[in-house]
Every structure is written in C-alpha cells, then in structure tokens.
C-alpha cells in the first residue's frame, strides 16, 4: 500500500520496517510502537514513529500531551468480551471523553495524515476529533452496518 499507518510489536522494527516499505514503493507511511508496548499510538506513554515520505525516513517521538490529551493508563482500555468492547466503541462514537476516545482520535488522526488528506499529524488528529464530535463517524458506521446486514 502506498499510504499506511502500521504498528509493530517491537521498537527495534520501527525504522527498519519504514525503510523496507520505502523500498517496496510506499509513499507515506507511519510505523509506530509505544514505550508501553503497544503496536499503535498510545495514550499511556510516548510513541516512537518512523515516518516515510517519498523515500526519506525520519524518526521522532510523540506523546498524548502534544495533542492536548491527558496521559492515561492503558489498562483502562482492557475489555472482557465483545459486549464490553461494543460499549466502549459506542461511547467513543457518542463523543464521550476519556482514554478510549483519545486513543481512537490519535490513531485515526495518524491514519488521516498518512493518507495525505491533511498536511500534518496535528491537523490529522484535529480532523479525527471533529469527525467523531460531529457524529459523522457514528453515521458512517451505521451506514456500513445497514449495508452489511442487507446481504
């Protein structure tokens, strides 16, 4: 894929994977691993990023605070089963503040940026925030559910 956000399970893979994706023809990629062990952008610790843009890889660290979010323990995101997971998803889509919403906004914002829909990670996070706050994300999910139930 030419554009993607990709999480990896080990920090030592962040930069090499970005380099490999560049050699395979990717254009804009963010490869991430958080210092609390997550293979995504975390709200619990800084996240290491290797960003590939048109063949050049740069590495940097980001933290929730950079985006106006409070750090939260990732254990608060743990769920026990599908019903609990659905409850959290609905809370996020209902724009309920908290750790779950923040981690979704951070990762969705990074994906928006990697897709070249905005010019910076910060603007991507703002866009993700707006889409959830406006109800557009919830409407899109409802439309997807409706279509998938029609088969």
PDB file of C-alpha atoms in Angstrom, residues 5-85:
ATOM      1  CA  UNK A   5      -0.266   3.593   9.478  1.00  0.00           C
ATOM      2  CA  UNK A   6       1.384   0.434  10.750  1.00  0.00           C
ATOM      3  CA  UNK A   7       2.027  -0.645  14.323  1.00  0.00           C
ATOM      4  CA  UNK A   8       4.791  -3.087  15.203  1.00  0.00           C
ATOM      5  CA  UNK A   9       5.297  -5.251  18.284  1.00  0.00           C
ATOM      6  CA  UNK A  10       8.944  -4.310  18.864  1.00  0.00           C
ATOM      7  CA  UNK A  11      10.607  -0.909  18.921  1.00  0.00           C
ATOM      8  CA  UNK A  12      13.672  -2.142  17.052  1.00  0.00           C
ATOM      9  CA  UNK A  13      11.467  -2.825  13.999  1.00  0.00           C
ATOM     10  CA  UNK A  14      10.074   0.707  13.671  1.00  0.00           C
ATOM     11  CA  UNK A  15      12.757   2.295  11.493  1.00  0.00           C
ATOM     12  CA  UNK A  16      13.803  -0.825   9.515  1.00  0.00           C
ATOM     13  CA  UNK A  17      10.211  -1.547   8.530  1.00  0.00           C
ATOM     14  CA  UNK A  18       9.748   2.018   7.294  1.00  0.00           C
ATOM     15  CA  UNK A  19      12.925   1.606   5.201  1.00  0.00           C
ATOM     16  CA  UNK A  20      11.667  -1.694   3.731  1.00  0.00           C
ATOM     17  CA  UNK A  21       8.267  -0.212   2.902  1.00  0.00           C
ATOM     18  CA  UNK A  22      10.042   2.604   1.086  1.00  0.00           C
ATOM     19  CA  UNK A  23      11.988   0.080  -0.991  1.00  0.00           C
ATOM     20  CA  UNK A  24       8.696  -1.664  -1.803  1.00  0.00           C
ATOM     21  CA  UNK A  25       7.267   1.556  -3.209  1.00  0.00           C
ATOM     22  CA  UNK A  26       5.279   3.019  -0.329  1.00  0.00           C
ATOM     23  CA  UNK A  27       4.965   6.814  -0.420  1.00  0.00           C
ATOM     24  CA  UNK A  28       3.791   7.944   3.040  1.00  0.00           C
ATOM     25  CA  UNK A  29       3.916   5.557   5.974  1.00  0.00           C
ATOM     26  CA  UNK A  30       3.952   5.941   9.744  1.00  0.00           C
ATOM     27  CA  UNK A  31       5.389   2.921  11.573  1.00  0.00           C
ATOM     28  CA  UNK A  32       4.727   3.134  15.308  1.00  0.00           C
ATOM     29  CA  UNK A  33       5.485   1.390  18.600  1.00  0.00           C
ATOM     30  CA  UNK A  34       4.723   2.849  22.008  1.00  0.00           C
ATOM     31  CA  UNK A  35       7.003   2.738  25.008  1.00  0.00           C
ATOM     32  CA  UNK A  36       4.295   0.894  26.957  1.00  0.00           C
ATOM     33  CA  UNK A  37       4.465  -1.936  24.417  1.00  0.00           C
ATOM     34  CA  UNK A  38       1.500  -1.184  22.183  1.00  0.00           C
ATOM     35  CA  UNK A  39       1.637  -1.657  18.429  1.00  0.00           C
ATOM     36  CA  UNK A  40      -0.229   1.605  17.961  1.00  0.00           C
ATOM     37  CA  UNK A  41      -0.036   5.192  19.158  1.00  0.00           C
ATOM     38  CA  UNK A  42      -0.567   5.104  22.912  1.00  0.00           C
ATOM     39  CA  UNK A  43      -2.160   7.430  25.408  1.00  0.00           C
ATOM     40  CA  UNK A  44      -0.161   5.801  28.200  1.00  0.00           C
ATOM     41  CA  UNK A  45       3.390   6.558  27.100  1.00  0.00           C
ATOM     42  CA  UNK A  46       5.377   8.217  24.344  1.00  0.00           C
ATOM     43  CA  UNK A  47       5.235   6.519  20.947  1.00  0.00           C
ATOM     44  CA  UNK A  48       8.214   6.106  18.641  1.00  0.00           C
ATOM     45  CA  UNK A  49       7.478   6.878  14.995  1.00  0.00           C
ATOM     46  CA  UNK A  50       9.368   6.278  11.768  1.00  0.00           C
ATOM     47  CA  UNK A  51       7.787   8.339   9.029  1.00  0.00           C
ATOM     48  CA  UNK A  52       8.488   7.568   5.391  1.00  0.00           C
ATOM     49  CA  UNK A  53       7.712  10.371   2.957  1.00  0.00           C
ATOM     50  CA  UNK A  54       8.736   9.952  -0.675  1.00  0.00           C
ATOM     51  CA  UNK A  55      11.702   7.698   0.086  1.00  0.00           C
ATOM     52  CA  UNK A  56      13.047   9.544   3.145  1.00  0.00           C
ATOM     53  CA  UNK A  57      12.609   8.168   6.677  1.00  0.00           C
ATOM     54  CA  UNK A  58      12.632  10.392   9.748  1.00  0.00           C
ATOM     55  CA  UNK A  59      12.202   9.194  13.310  1.00  0.00           C
ATOM     56  CA  UNK A  60      10.656  11.021  16.238  1.00  0.00           C
ATOM     57  CA  UNK A  61       8.629  10.564  19.418  1.00  0.00           C
ATOM     58  CA  UNK A  62       5.138  11.780  20.096  1.00  0.00           C
ATOM     59  CA  UNK A  63       3.121  11.902  23.295  1.00  0.00           C
ATOM     60  CA  UNK A  64      -0.561  12.418  24.074  1.00  0.00           C
ATOM     61  CA  UNK A  65       0.223  15.767  25.675  1.00  0.00           C
ATOM     62  CA  UNK A  66       1.400  17.163  22.317  1.00  0.00           C
ATOM     63  CA  UNK A  67      -2.186  16.832  21.126  1.00  0.00           C
ATOM     64  CA  UNK A  68      -3.820  18.295  24.227  1.00  0.00           C
ATOM     65  CA  UNK A  69      -4.656  14.919  25.748  1.00  0.00           C
ATOM     66  CA  UNK A  70      -4.023  13.631  29.215  1.00  0.00           C
ATOM     67  CA  UNK A  71      -1.902  10.540  29.636  1.00  0.00           C
ATOM     68  CA  UNK A  72      -3.922   7.536  30.829  1.00  0.00           C
ATOM     69  CA  UNK A  73      -3.022   4.015  31.898  1.00  0.00           C
ATOM     70  CA  UNK A  74      -3.697   1.637  29.011  1.00  0.00           C
ATOM     71  CA  UNK A  75      -5.149  -0.914  31.442  1.00  0.00           C
ATOM     72  CA  UNK A  76      -8.271   1.274  31.474  1.00  0.00           C
ATOM     73  CA  UNK A  77      -8.819   0.204  27.855  1.00  0.00           C
ATOM     74  CA  UNK A  78      -8.900  -3.529  28.599  1.00  0.00           C
ATOM     75  CA  UNK A  79     -12.223  -5.226  27.911  1.00  0.00           C
ATOM     76  CA  UNK A  80     -13.713  -8.577  28.795  1.00  0.00           C
ATOM     77  CA  UNK A  81     -15.619  -9.767  25.775  1.00  0.00           C
ATOM     78  CA  UNK A  82     -17.450  -8.457  22.748  1.00  0.00           C
ATOM     79  CA  UNK A  83     -20.244  -6.762  24.696  1.00  0.00           C
ATOM     80  CA  UNK A  84     -17.812  -4.646  26.716  1.00  0.00           C
ATOM     81  CA  UNK A  85     -15.906  -3.801  23.544  1.00  0.00           C
TER      82      UNK A  85
END
